[in-house]
PDB file of C-alpha atoms in Angstrom:
ATOM      1  CA  UNK A 212      83.233   2.970 139.405  1.00  0.00           C
ATOM      2  CA  UNK A 213      84.489   3.966 135.978  1.00  0.00           C
ATOM      3  CA  UNK A 214      86.265   6.781 134.149  1.00  0.00           C
ATOM      4  CA  UNK A 215      83.705   9.502 133.412  1.00  0.00           C
ATOM      5  CA  UNK A 216      85.024  10.916 130.142  1.00  0.00           C
ATOM      6  CA  UNK A 217      82.272  13.494 129.836  1.00  0.00           C
ATOM      7  CA  UNK A 218      83.104  15.013 133.211  1.00  0.00           C
ATOM      8  CA  UNK A 219      86.825  14.896 132.412  1.00  0.00           C
ATOM      9  CA  UNK A 220      86.297  16.676 129.095  1.00  0.00           C
ATOM     10  CA  UNK A 221      84.204  19.384 130.722  1.00  0.00           C
ATOM     11  CA  UNK A 222      86.811  19.920 133.455  1.00  0.00           C
ATOM     12  CA  UNK A 223      89.676  20.148 130.964  1.00  0.00           C
ATOM     13  CA  UNK A 224      87.684  22.526 128.765  1.00  0.00           C
ATOM     14  CA  UNK A 225      87.117  24.786 131.774  1.00  0.00           C
ATOM     15  CA  UNK A 226      90.475  24.523 133.580  1.00  0.00           C
ATOM     16  CA  UNK A 227      92.888  23.347 130.813  1.00  0.00           C
ATOM     17  CA  UNK A 228      94.681  20.939 133.196  1.00  0.00           C
ATOM     18  CA  UNK A 229      93.317  18.934 136.109  1.00  0.00           C
ATOM     19  CA  UNK A 230      94.708  16.288 138.418  1.00  0.00           C
ATOM     20  CA  UNK A 231      92.624  13.132 138.567  1.00  0.00           C
ATOM     21  CA  UNK A 232      92.988  11.223 141.830  1.00  0.00           C
ATOM     22  CA  UNK A 233      91.588   7.689 141.770  1.00  0.00           C
ATOM     23  CA  UNK A 234      91.489   4.927 144.360  1.00  0.00           C
ATOM     24  CA  UNK A 235      93.632   2.375 142.537  1.00  0.00           C
ATOM     25  CA  UNK A 236      93.410  -0.258 145.273  1.00  0.00           C
ATOM     26  CA  UNK A 237      91.917  -0.649 148.741  1.00  0.00           C
ATOM     27  CA  UNK A 238      92.767  -3.122 151.473  1.00  0.00           C
ATOM     28  CA  UNK A 239      90.669  -3.689 154.569  1.00  0.00           C
ATOM     29  CA  UNK A 240      88.198  -1.053 155.660  1.00  0.00           C
ATOM     30  CA  UNK A 241      88.355   2.013 153.387  1.00  0.00           C
ATOM     31  CA  UNK A 242      86.040   4.996 152.806  1.00  0.00           C
ATOM     32  CA  UNK A 243      85.683   4.382 149.041  1.00  0.00           C
ATOM     33  CA  UNK A 244      86.040   1.515 146.600  1.00  0.00           C
ATOM     34  CA  UNK A 245      88.643   1.111 143.811  1.00  0.00           C
ATOM     35  CA  UNK A 246      87.722   3.374 140.914  1.00  0.00           C
ATOM     36  CA  UNK A 247      86.316   6.193 143.056  1.00  0.00           C
ATOM     37  CA  UNK A 248      87.856   9.429 141.799  1.00  0.00           C
ATOM     38  CA  UNK A 249      88.004  13.170 142.210  1.00  0.00           C
ATOM     39  CA  UNK A 250      89.281  15.986 140.009  1.00  0.00           C
ATOM     40  CA  UNK A 251      91.481  18.757 141.413  1.00  0.00           C
ATOM     41  CA  UNK A 252      92.533  22.063 139.858  1.00  0.00           C
ATOM     42  CA  UNK A 253      94.242  25.158 141.190  1.00  0.00           C
ATOM     43  CA  UNK A 254      91.155  26.736 142.711  1.00  0.00           C
ATOM     44  CA  UNK A 255      88.749  23.876 143.321  1.00  0.00           C
ATOM     45  CA  UNK A 256      87.829  20.231 143.069  1.00  0.00           C
ATOM     46  CA  UNK A 257      84.911  17.901 142.319  1.00  0.00           C
ATOM     47  CA  UNK A 258      84.060  14.330 143.211  1.00  0.00           C
ATOM     48  CA  UNK A 259      85.283  12.502 146.298  1.00  0.00           C
ATOM     49  CA  UNK A 260      87.566   9.667 147.338  1.00  0.00           C
ATOM     50  CA  UNK A 261      85.993   9.498 150.782  1.00  0.00           C
ATOM     51  CA  UNK A 262      86.522  12.875 152.422  1.00  0.00           C
ATOM     52  CA  UNK A 263      88.358  13.461 155.671  1.00  0.00           C
ATOM     53  CA  UNK A 264      92.096  13.663 156.175  1.00  0.00           C
ATOM     54  CA  UNK A 265      92.837  11.284 153.294  1.00  0.00           C
ATOM     55  CA  UNK A 266      91.088  13.513 150.782  1.00  0.00           C
ATOM     56  CA  UNK A 267      92.622  16.650 152.298  1.00  0.00           C
ATOM     57  CA  UNK A 268      96.152  15.269 151.926  1.00  0.00           C
ATOM     58  CA  UNK A 269      95.403  13.856 148.467  1.00  0.00           C
ATOM     59  CA  UNK A 270      94.148  17.255 147.325  1.00  0.00           C
ATOM     60  CA  UNK A 271      97.360  18.950 148.485  1.00  0.00           C
ATOM     61  CA  UNK A 272      99.431  16.288 146.705  1.00  0.00           C
ATOM     62  CA  UNK A 273      97.340  16.693 143.548  1.00  0.00           C
ATOM     63  CA  UNK A 274      98.003  20.431 143.444  1.00  0.00           C
ATOM     64  CA  UNK A 275     101.711  19.719 143.881  1.00  0.00           C
ATOM     65  CA  UNK A 276     101.483  17.290 140.961  1.00  0.00           C
ATOM     66  CA  UNK A 277      99.837  19.996 138.864  1.00  0.00           C
ATOM     67  CA  UNK A 278     102.846  22.188 139.572  1.00  0.00           C
ATOM     68  CA  UNK A 279     105.464  19.610 138.589  1.00  0.00           C
ATOM     69  CA  UNK A 280     103.438  17.697 135.997  1.00  0.00           C
ATOM     70  CA  UNK A 281     104.189  14.217 137.296  1.00  0.00           C
ATOM     71  CA  UNK A 282     101.921  11.187 137.675  1.00  0.00           C
ATOM     72  CA  UNK A 283     102.360   9.167 140.839  1.00  0.00           C
ATOM     73  CA  UNK A 284     101.154   6.243 142.947  1.00  0.00           C
ATOM     74  CA  UNK A 285     100.980   6.597 146.725  1.00  0.00           C
ATOM     75  CA  UNK A 286      99.929   4.234 149.519  1.00  0.00           C
ATOM     76  CA  UNK A 287      98.076   5.578 152.555  1.00  0.00           C
ATOM     77  CA  UNK A 288      97.475   3.571 155.770  1.00  0.00           C
ATOM     78  CA  UNK A 289      94.169   4.720 157.256  1.00  0.00           C
ATOM     79  CA  UNK A 290      95.338   4.890 160.842  1.00  0.00           C
ATOM     80  CA  UNK A 291      96.565   7.355 163.449  1.00  0.00           C
ATOM     81  CA  UNK A 292      98.865   9.133 160.979  1.00  0.00           C
ATOM     82  CA  UNK A 293      95.784  10.487 159.196  1.00  0.00           C
ATOM     83  CA  UNK A 294      93.659  10.676 162.322  1.00  0.00           C
ATOM     84  CA  UNK A 295      91.401   7.936 160.945  1.00  0.00           C
ATOM     85  CA  UNK A 296      90.344   4.628 162.423  1.00  0.00           C
ATOM     86  CA  UNK A 297      89.247   2.726 159.308  1.00  0.00           C
ATOM     87  CA  UNK A 298      92.116   0.298 159.786  1.00  0.00           C
ATOM     88  CA  UNK A 299      92.689  -0.372 156.094  1.00  0.00           C
ATOM     89  CA  UNK A 300      94.829   1.283 153.457  1.00  0.00           C
ATOM     90  CA  UNK A 301      94.359   2.724 149.999  1.00  0.00           C
ATOM     91  CA  UNK A 302      96.624   3.224 147.015  1.00  0.00           C
ATOM     92  CA  UNK A 303      95.958   6.429 145.117  1.00  0.00           C
ATOM     93  CA  UNK A 304      96.889   7.166 141.520  1.00  0.00           C
ATOM     94  CA  UNK A 305      97.303  10.851 140.702  1.00  0.00           C
ATOM     95  CA  UNK A 306      97.461  11.765 137.011  1.00  0.00           C
ATOM     96  CA  UNK A 307      97.604  15.076 135.182  1.00  0.00           C
ATOM     97  CA  UNK A 308      94.932  15.283 132.492  1.00  0.00           C
ATOM     98  CA  UNK A 309      94.995  17.814 129.675  1.00  0.00           C
ATOM     99  CA  UNK A 310      93.608  17.830 126.138  1.00  0.00           C
ATOM    100  CA  UNK A 311      96.475  15.723 124.788  1.00  0.00           C
ATOM    101  CA  UNK A 312      96.046  13.121 127.527  1.00  0.00           C
ATOM    102  CA  UNK A 313      92.305  13.011 126.967  1.00  0.00           C
ATOM    103  CA  UNK A 314      92.830  12.201 123.306  1.00  0.00           C
ATOM    104  CA  UNK A 315      94.605   8.924 124.080  1.00  0.00           C
ATOM    105  CA  UNK A 316      92.097   7.586 126.610  1.00  0.00           C
ATOM    106  CA  UNK A 317      90.409   4.588 125.057  1.00  0.00           C
ATOM    107  CA  UNK A 318      86.692   4.824 124.409  1.00  0.00           C
ATOM    108  CA  UNK A 319      86.462   1.062 123.855  1.00  0.00           C
ATOM    109  CA  UNK A 320      85.447   0.275 127.398  1.00  0.00           C
ATOM    110  CA  UNK A 321      88.735   0.205 129.344  1.00  0.00           C
ATOM    111  CA  UNK A 322      91.685   2.515 129.988  1.00  0.00           C
ATOM    112  CA  UNK A 323      94.971   0.722 130.650  1.00  0.00           C
ATOM    113  CA  UNK A 324      98.205   2.581 131.366  1.00  0.00           C
ATOM    114  CA  UNK A 325     101.438   2.384 133.344  1.00  0.00           C
ATOM    115  CA  UNK A 326     101.633   5.084 135.986  1.00  0.00           C
ATOM    116  CA  UNK A 327     104.848   4.158 137.751  1.00  0.00           C
ATOM    117  CA  UNK A 328     107.911   1.966 137.226  1.00  0.00           C
ATOM    118  CA  UNK A 329     109.097  -0.100 134.267  1.00  0.00           C
ATOM    119  CA  UNK A 330     107.413  -3.469 134.852  1.00  0.00           C
ATOM    120  CA  UNK A 331     105.857  -5.313 131.943  1.00  0.00           C
ATOM    121  CA  UNK A 332     102.093  -5.652 131.852  1.00  0.00           C
ATOM    122  CA  UNK A 333     101.168  -8.200 134.565  1.00  0.00           C
ATOM    123  CA  UNK A 334      99.385 -11.398 133.598  1.00  0.00           C
ATOM    124  CA  UNK A 335      96.356 -10.571 135.750  1.00  0.00           C
ATOM    125  CA  UNK A 336      95.778  -7.302 133.923  1.00  0.00           C
ATOM    126  CA  UNK A 337      96.295  -9.007 130.560  1.00  0.00           C
ATOM    127  CA  UNK A 338      93.547 -11.434 131.503  1.00  0.00           C
ATOM    128  CA  UNK A 339      91.209  -8.681 132.708  1.00  0.00           C
ATOM    129  CA  UNK A 340      91.802  -6.703 129.502  1.00  0.00           C
ATOM    130  CA  UNK A 341      91.065  -9.745 127.343  1.00  0.00           C
ATOM    131  CA  UNK A 342      87.901 -10.533 129.271  1.00  0.00           C
ATOM    132  CA  UNK A 343      86.642  -6.951 129.052  1.00  0.00           C
ATOM    133  CA  UNK A 344      87.311  -6.513 125.333  1.00  0.00           C
ATOM    134  CA  UNK A 345      86.711  -9.983 123.988  1.00  0.00           C
ATOM    135  CA  UNK A 346      84.444 -11.803 126.404  1.00  0.00           C
ATOM    136  CA  UNK A 347      82.042  -9.107 127.544  1.00  0.00           C
ATOM    137  CA  UNK A 348      83.002  -9.299 131.222  1.00  0.00           C
ATOM    138  CA  UNK A 349      82.502  -5.969 132.995  1.00  0.00           C
ATOM    139  CA  UNK A 350      85.893  -4.564 133.957  1.00  0.00           C
ATOM    140  CA  UNK A 351      86.738  -3.365 137.455  1.00  0.00           C
ATOM    141  CA  UNK A 352      89.482  -0.990 138.562  1.00  0.00           C
ATOM    142  CA  UNK A 353      92.670  -3.042 139.020  1.00  0.00           C
ATOM    143  CA  UNK A 354      96.199  -1.957 139.944  1.00  0.00           C
ATOM    144  CA  UNK A 355      99.369  -4.056 139.847  1.00  0.00           C
ATOM    145  CA  UNK A 356     103.107  -3.390 139.436  1.00  0.00           C
ATOM    146  CA  UNK A 357     102.594   0.286 138.611  1.00  0.00           C
ATOM    147  CA  UNK A 358      99.871  -0.415 136.032  1.00  0.00           C
ATOM    148  CA  UNK A 359      96.236   0.659 136.350  1.00  0.00           C
ATOM    149  CA  UNK A 360      93.200  -0.577 134.450  1.00  0.00           C
ATOM    150  CA  UNK A 361      89.815   1.129 134.726  1.00  0.00           C
ATOM    151  CA  UNK A 362      86.517   0.739 132.907  1.00  0.00           C
ATOM    152  CA  UNK A 363      85.475   3.758 130.855  1.00  0.00           C
ATOM    153  CA  UNK A 364      81.927   4.863 131.598  1.00  0.00           C
ATOM    154  CA  UNK A 365      79.456   4.155 128.867  1.00  0.00           C
ATOM    155  CA  UNK A 366      75.720   4.559 129.363  1.00  0.00           C
ATOM    156  CA  UNK A 367      74.426   1.079 130.132  1.00  0.00           C
ATOM    157  CA  UNK A 368      70.853   2.043 130.984  1.00  0.00           C
ATOM    158  CA  UNK A 369      68.541   4.281 129.008  1.00  0.00           C
ATOM    159  CA  UNK A 370      66.182   6.139 131.341  1.00  0.00           C
ATOM    160  CA  UNK A 371      63.273   8.116 129.911  1.00  0.00           C
ATOM    161  CA  UNK A 372      61.610  10.539 132.308  1.00  0.00           C
ATOM    162  CA  UNK A 373      58.218  11.822 131.221  1.00  0.00           C
ATOM    163  CA  UNK A 374      57.414  15.056 133.033  1.00  0.00           C
ATOM    164  CA  UNK A 375      59.417  18.013 134.340  1.00  0.00           C
ATOM    165  CA  UNK A 376      57.389  18.924 137.402  1.00  0.00           C
ATOM    166  CA  UNK A 377      58.610  18.819 140.994  1.00  0.00           C
ATOM    167  CA  UNK A 378      59.087  15.048 141.120  1.00  0.00           C
ATOM    168  CA  UNK A 379      60.569  14.869 137.628  1.00  0.00           C
ATOM    169  CA  UNK A 380      63.114  17.537 138.509  1.00  0.00           C
ATOM    170  CA  UNK A 381      63.999  15.817 141.776  1.00  0.00           C
ATOM    171  CA  UNK A 382      64.504  12.477 140.031  1.00  0.00           C
ATOM    172  CA  UNK A 383      66.632  14.005 137.273  1.00  0.00           C
ATOM    173  CA  UNK A 384      68.790  15.859 139.811  1.00  0.00           C
ATOM    174  CA  UNK A 385      69.331  12.609 141.712  1.00  0.00           C
ATOM    175  CA  UNK A 386      70.090  10.408 138.693  1.00  0.00           C
ATOM    176  CA  UNK A 387      72.041  12.848 136.500  1.00  0.00           C
ATOM    177  CA  UNK A 388      75.406  12.544 138.332  1.00  0.00           C
ATOM    178  CA  UNK A 389      75.528   8.777 137.735  1.00  0.00           C
ATOM    179  CA  UNK A 390      77.968   8.146 134.870  1.00  0.00           C
ATOM    180  CA  UNK A 391      76.350   5.082 133.320  1.00  0.00           C
ATOM    181  CA  UNK A 392      72.795   6.358 132.807  1.00  0.00           C
ATOM    182  CA  UNK A 393      71.640   8.004 129.586  1.00  0.00           C
ATOM    183  CA  UNK A 394      68.692  10.196 130.549  1.00  0.00           C
ATOM    184  CA  UNK A 395      66.071  11.455 128.115  1.00  0.00           C
ATOM    185  CA  UNK A 396      63.694  14.015 129.616  1.00  0.00           C
ATOM    186  CA  UNK A 397      60.379  14.743 127.913  1.00  0.00           C
ATOM    187  CA  UNK A 398      57.642  17.297 128.535  1.00  0.00           C
ATOM    188  CA  UNK A 399      55.125  19.263 126.519  1.00  0.00           C
ATOM    189  CA  UNK A 400      56.957  22.593 126.147  1.00  0.00           C
ATOM    190  CA  UNK A 401      60.473  24.069 126.537  1.00  0.00           C
ATOM    191  CA  UNK A 402      59.285  26.320 129.354  1.00  0.00           C
ATOM    192  CA  UNK A 403      58.445  23.347 131.548  1.00  0.00           C
ATOM    193  CA  UNK A 404      62.130  22.451 131.952  1.00  0.00           C
ATOM    194  CA  UNK A 405      64.455  24.256 134.391  1.00  0.00           C
ATOM    195  CA  UNK A 406      66.550  27.070 132.969  1.00  0.00           C
ATOM    196  CA  UNK A 407      69.769  25.356 134.077  1.00  0.00           C
ATOM    197  CA  UNK A 408      69.278  21.573 133.763  1.00  0.00           C
ATOM    198  CA  UNK A 409      72.010  19.107 134.718  1.00  0.00           C
ATOM    199  CA  UNK A 410      74.659  18.535 132.082  1.00  0.00           C
ATOM    200  CA  UNK A 411      74.523  15.533 129.767  1.00  0.00           C
ATOM    201  CA  UNK A 412      70.756  15.088 129.394  1.00  0.00           C
ATOM    202  CA  UNK A 413      68.729  14.782 126.225  1.00  0.00           C
ATOM    203  CA  UNK A 414      65.806  17.195 126.616  1.00  0.00           C
ATOM    204  CA  UNK A 415      62.847  16.718 124.280  1.00  0.00           C
ATOM    205  CA  UNK A 416      59.934  19.168 124.370  1.00  0.00           C
ATOM    206  CA  UNK A 417      56.986  17.722 122.432  1.00  0.00           C
ATOM    207  CA  UNK A 418      53.355  18.780 122.133  1.00  0.00           C
ATOM    208  CA  UNK A 419      52.361  15.101 122.018  1.00  0.00           C
ATOM    209  CA  UNK A 420      54.930  13.208 124.120  1.00  0.00           C
ATOM    210  CA  UNK A 421      53.259   9.841 123.511  1.00  0.00           C
ATOM    211  CA  UNK A 422      54.389  10.053 119.879  1.00  0.00           C
ATOM    212  CA  UNK A 423      58.014   9.876 121.039  1.00  0.00           C
ATOM    213  CA  UNK A 424      57.569   6.458 122.639  1.00  0.00           C
ATOM    214  CA  UNK A 425      58.421   4.700 119.377  1.00  0.00           C
ATOM    215  CA  UNK A 426      61.879   6.317 119.475  1.00  0.00           C
ATOM    216  CA  UNK A 427      62.755   4.839 122.868  1.00  0.00           C
ATOM    217  CA  UNK A 428      64.880   1.669 122.994  1.00  0.00           C
ATOM    218  CA  UNK A 429      62.883  -1.409 123.920  1.00  0.00           C
ATOM    219  CA  UNK A 430      65.309  -1.941 126.823  1.00  0.00           C
ATOM    220  CA  UNK A 431      64.741   1.506 128.361  1.00  0.00           C
ATOM    221  CA  UNK A 432      63.480   2.265 131.851  1.00  0.00           C
ATOM    222  CA  UNK A 433      60.582   4.731 131.964  1.00  0.00           C
ATOM    223  CA  UNK A 434      59.198   6.972 134.695  1.00  0.00           C
ATOM    224  CA  UNK A 435      55.831   8.597 133.978  1.00  0.00           C
ATOM    225  CA  UNK A 436      55.043  11.653 136.102  1.00  0.00           C
ATOM    226  CA  UNK A 437      53.400  14.285 133.931  1.00  0.00           C
ATOM    227  CA  UNK A 438      50.944  16.986 134.992  1.00  0.00           C
ATOM    228  CA  UNK A 439      48.069  15.196 133.222  1.00  0.00           C
ATOM    229  CA  UNK A 440      46.371  11.897 134.089  1.00  0.00           C
ATOM    230  CA  UNK A 441      45.155  11.686 130.502  1.00  0.00           C
ATOM    231  CA  UNK A 442      48.718  11.990 129.213  1.00  0.00           C
ATOM    232  CA  UNK A 443      49.937   9.485 131.801  1.00  0.00           C
ATOM    233  CA  UNK A 444      47.379   6.994 130.475  1.00  0.00           C
ATOM    234  CA  UNK A 445      48.380   7.639 126.855  1.00  0.00           C
ATOM    235  CA  UNK A 446      52.017   6.998 127.758  1.00  0.00           C
ATOM    236  CA  UNK A 447      51.184   3.774 129.607  1.00  0.00           C
ATOM    237  CA  UNK A 448      49.153   2.594 126.616  1.00  0.00           C
ATOM    238  CA  UNK A 449      51.907   3.463 124.133  1.00  0.00           C
ATOM    239  CA  UNK A 450      54.670   1.900 126.230  1.00  0.00           C
ATOM    240  CA  UNK A 451      52.771  -1.356 126.740  1.00  0.00           C
ATOM    241  CA  UNK A 452      52.470  -1.620 122.968  1.00  0.00           C
ATOM    242  CA  UNK A 453      56.099  -0.623 122.389  1.00  0.00           C
ATOM    243  CA  UNK A 454      57.966  -2.571 125.077  1.00  0.00           C
ATOM    244  CA  UNK A 455      60.290  -1.569 127.916  1.00  0.00           C
ATOM    245  CA  UNK A 456      62.654  -2.884 130.575  1.00  0.00           C
ATOM    246  CA  UNK A 457      60.739  -1.254 133.417  1.00  0.00           C
ATOM    247  CA  UNK A 458      58.034   1.364 133.758  1.00  0.00           C
ATOM    248  CA  UNK A 459      57.008   3.334 136.820  1.00  0.00           C
ATOM    249  CA  UNK A 460      53.941   5.557 137.137  1.00  0.00           C
ATOM    250  CA  UNK A 461      53.468   8.175 139.817  1.00  0.00           C
ATOM    251  CA  UNK A 462      50.100   7.981 141.510  1.00  0.00           C
ATOM    252  CA  UNK A 463      47.913   6.568 144.233  1.00  0.00           C
ATOM    253  CA  UNK A 464      46.369   3.133 144.581  1.00  0.00           C
ATOM    254  CA  UNK A 465      43.063   4.631 143.422  1.00  0.00           C
ATOM    255  CA  UNK A 466      44.627   6.123 140.291  1.00  0.00           C
ATOM    256  CA  UNK A 467      46.302   2.823 139.470  1.00  0.00           C
ATOM    257  CA  UNK A 468      43.071   0.862 139.945  1.00  0.00           C
ATOM    258  CA  UNK A 469      41.344   3.135 137.430  1.00  0.00           C
ATOM    259  CA  UNK A 470      44.281   2.936 135.026  1.00  0.00           C
ATOM    260  CA  UNK A 471      44.297  -0.861 135.176  1.00  0.00           C
ATOM    261  CA  UNK A 472      40.667  -0.918 134.105  1.00  0.00           C
ATOM    262  CA  UNK A 473      41.209   1.565 131.283  1.00  0.00           C
ATOM    263  CA  UNK A 474      44.327  -0.210 130.021  1.00  0.00           C
ATOM    264  CA  UNK A 475      42.442  -3.512 130.041  1.00  0.00           C
ATOM    265  CA  UNK A 476      39.672  -1.925 127.966  1.00  0.00           C
ATOM    266  CA  UNK A 477      42.380  -0.827 125.504  1.00  0.00           C
ATOM    267  CA  UNK A 478      43.303  -4.464 124.984  1.00  0.00           C
ATOM    268  CA  UNK A 479      46.240  -5.023 127.335  1.00  0.00           C
ATOM    269  CA  UNK A 480      46.457  -8.248 129.302  1.00  0.00           C
ATOM    270  CA  UNK A 481      46.575  -8.296 133.116  1.00  0.00           C
ATOM    271  CA  UNK A 482      50.124  -9.707 133.040  1.00  0.00           C
ATOM    272  CA  UNK A 483      51.342  -6.905 130.771  1.00  0.00           C
ATOM    273  CA  UNK A 484      49.604  -4.227 132.826  1.00  0.00           C
ATOM    274  CA  UNK A 485      51.214  -5.648 135.965  1.00  0.00           C
ATOM    275  CA  UNK A 486      54.649  -4.828 134.532  1.00  0.00           C
ATOM    276  CA  UNK A 487      53.970  -1.164 135.313  1.00  0.00           C
ATOM    277  CA  UNK A 488      54.870  -0.188 138.877  1.00  0.00           C
ATOM    278  CA  UNK A 489      52.518   2.234 140.630  1.00  0.00           C
ATOM    279  CA  UNK A 490      53.142   3.999 142.934  1.00  0.00           C
ATOM    280  CA  UNK A 491      56.870   4.588 142.486  1.00  0.00           C
ATOM    281  CA  UNK A 492      59.551   5.130 145.098  1.00  0.00           C
ATOM    282  CA  UNK A 493      59.644   3.742 148.618  1.00  0.00           C
ATOM    283  CA  UNK A 494      56.431   4.504 150.558  1.00  0.00           C
ATOM    284  CA  UNK A 495      58.375   4.331 153.822  1.00  0.00           C
ATOM    285  CA  UNK A 496      60.359   7.411 152.778  1.00  0.00           C
ATOM    286  CA  UNK A 497      57.320   9.646 152.280  1.00  0.00           C
ATOM    287  CA  UNK A 498      55.847  11.675 149.425  1.00  0.00           C
ATOM    288  CA  UNK A 499      58.226  14.635 149.284  1.00  0.00           C
ATOM    289  CA  UNK A 500      59.652  14.899 145.729  1.00  0.00           C
ATOM    290  CA  UNK A 501      63.208  14.301 146.954  1.00  0.00           C
ATOM    291  CA  UNK A 502      62.054  11.316 149.025  1.00  0.00           C
ATOM    292  CA  UNK A 503      60.356   9.807 145.972  1.00  0.00           C
ATOM    293  CA  UNK A 504      63.510  10.471 143.944  1.00  0.00           C
ATOM    294  CA  UNK A 505      65.677   8.661 146.486  1.00  0.00           C
ATOM    295  CA  UNK A 506      63.400   5.622 146.397  1.00  0.00           C
ATOM    296  CA  UNK A 507      63.337   5.585 142.587  1.00  0.00           C
ATOM    297  CA  UNK A 508      67.117   5.959 142.355  1.00  0.00           C
ATOM    298  CA  UNK A 509      67.665   3.163 144.874  1.00  0.00           C
ATOM    299  CA  UNK A 510      65.446   0.808 142.873  1.00  0.00           C
ATOM    300  CA  UNK A 511      67.265   1.602 139.616  1.00  0.00           C
ATOM    301  CA  UNK A 512      70.677   1.106 141.216  1.00  0.00           C
ATOM    302  CA  UNK A 513      69.559  -2.170 142.772  1.00  0.00           C
ATOM    303  CA  UNK A 514      68.273  -3.486 139.443  1.00  0.00           C
ATOM    304  CA  UNK A 515      71.450  -2.351 137.682  1.00  0.00           C
ATOM    305  CA  UNK A 516      73.662  -4.113 140.214  1.00  0.00           C
ATOM    306  CA  UNK A 517      71.621  -7.301 139.890  1.00  0.00           C
ATOM    307  CA  UNK A 518      71.876  -7.162 136.094  1.00  0.00           C
ATOM    308  CA  UNK A 519      75.650  -6.651 136.207  1.00  0.00           C
ATOM    309  CA  UNK A 520      76.074  -9.545 138.636  1.00  0.00           C
ATOM    310  CA  UNK A 521      73.943 -11.826 136.479  1.00  0.00           C
ATOM    311  CA  UNK A 522      75.812 -10.767 133.332  1.00  0.00           C
ATOM    312  CA  UNK A 523      79.233 -11.465 134.834  1.00  0.00           C
ATOM    313  CA  UNK A 524      78.128 -14.864 136.131  1.00  0.00           C
ATOM    314  CA  UNK A 525      76.869 -15.899 132.703  1.00  0.00           C
ATOM    315  CA  UNK A 526      79.910 -14.554 130.800  1.00  0.00           C
TER     316      UNK A 526
END
């Protein structure tokens, strides 16, 4: 998990001051991993650190911190005291975030600060900071001696979604909350998009969407699910010529068999055509738009995790 600056900025703009509660460390069995966070304000909250009694108590403590303005670290055994049987423990960092605090959060990939105590920066955090900034190693949330280091969310995957029908909307709604995806959503007219789309998207209405392919990064992931088979084919043709990280096409086995033949007649090799995945999603989950969206999201998250693991091993 990482610091979602966009969500923080929106919360501060709306509520002026919020308490950010983050899992700084976890030992044993715990409901969420280090870096999981929630935001709390006087009349509400967003995000989750795992729910249950832990989150209930953390929310009360966060509202108390809003009243007195103090940051704090607190350790919570997940046992009978909280009515939980996880058996582990978590350390929570609660910080008050306002416009002034936002301004000093680093946008260079990591946020390092001392929350409690007077200890000098520990050697382990020095090493993690150096690796994140100078060696390209993905940072993880780390806490030691009152200090906390977290990665700052930056979009690491460009996802282009072609089509704003039922499946397109379901996929966007599923992917939009993820902090490290940059989503570009394309369809043929403004009226095809929902009136209240998720925050943080790039929405591009275009009479000829295939002409936008050249503007997509060569490392982008694409999902093609327009209302028109002819447009779907044009997009497949354009993307095969342009390049991509992955490309998924909604459709049946029959549709894909016909598309393979047409793409071959347009000059694409069988190996290139095979890079397009059709159908998309997990067939075992069914064909409901939300079921397709869950399968698509799971595949993207799996590929992202594999890429991060490979990158860290080679760094």
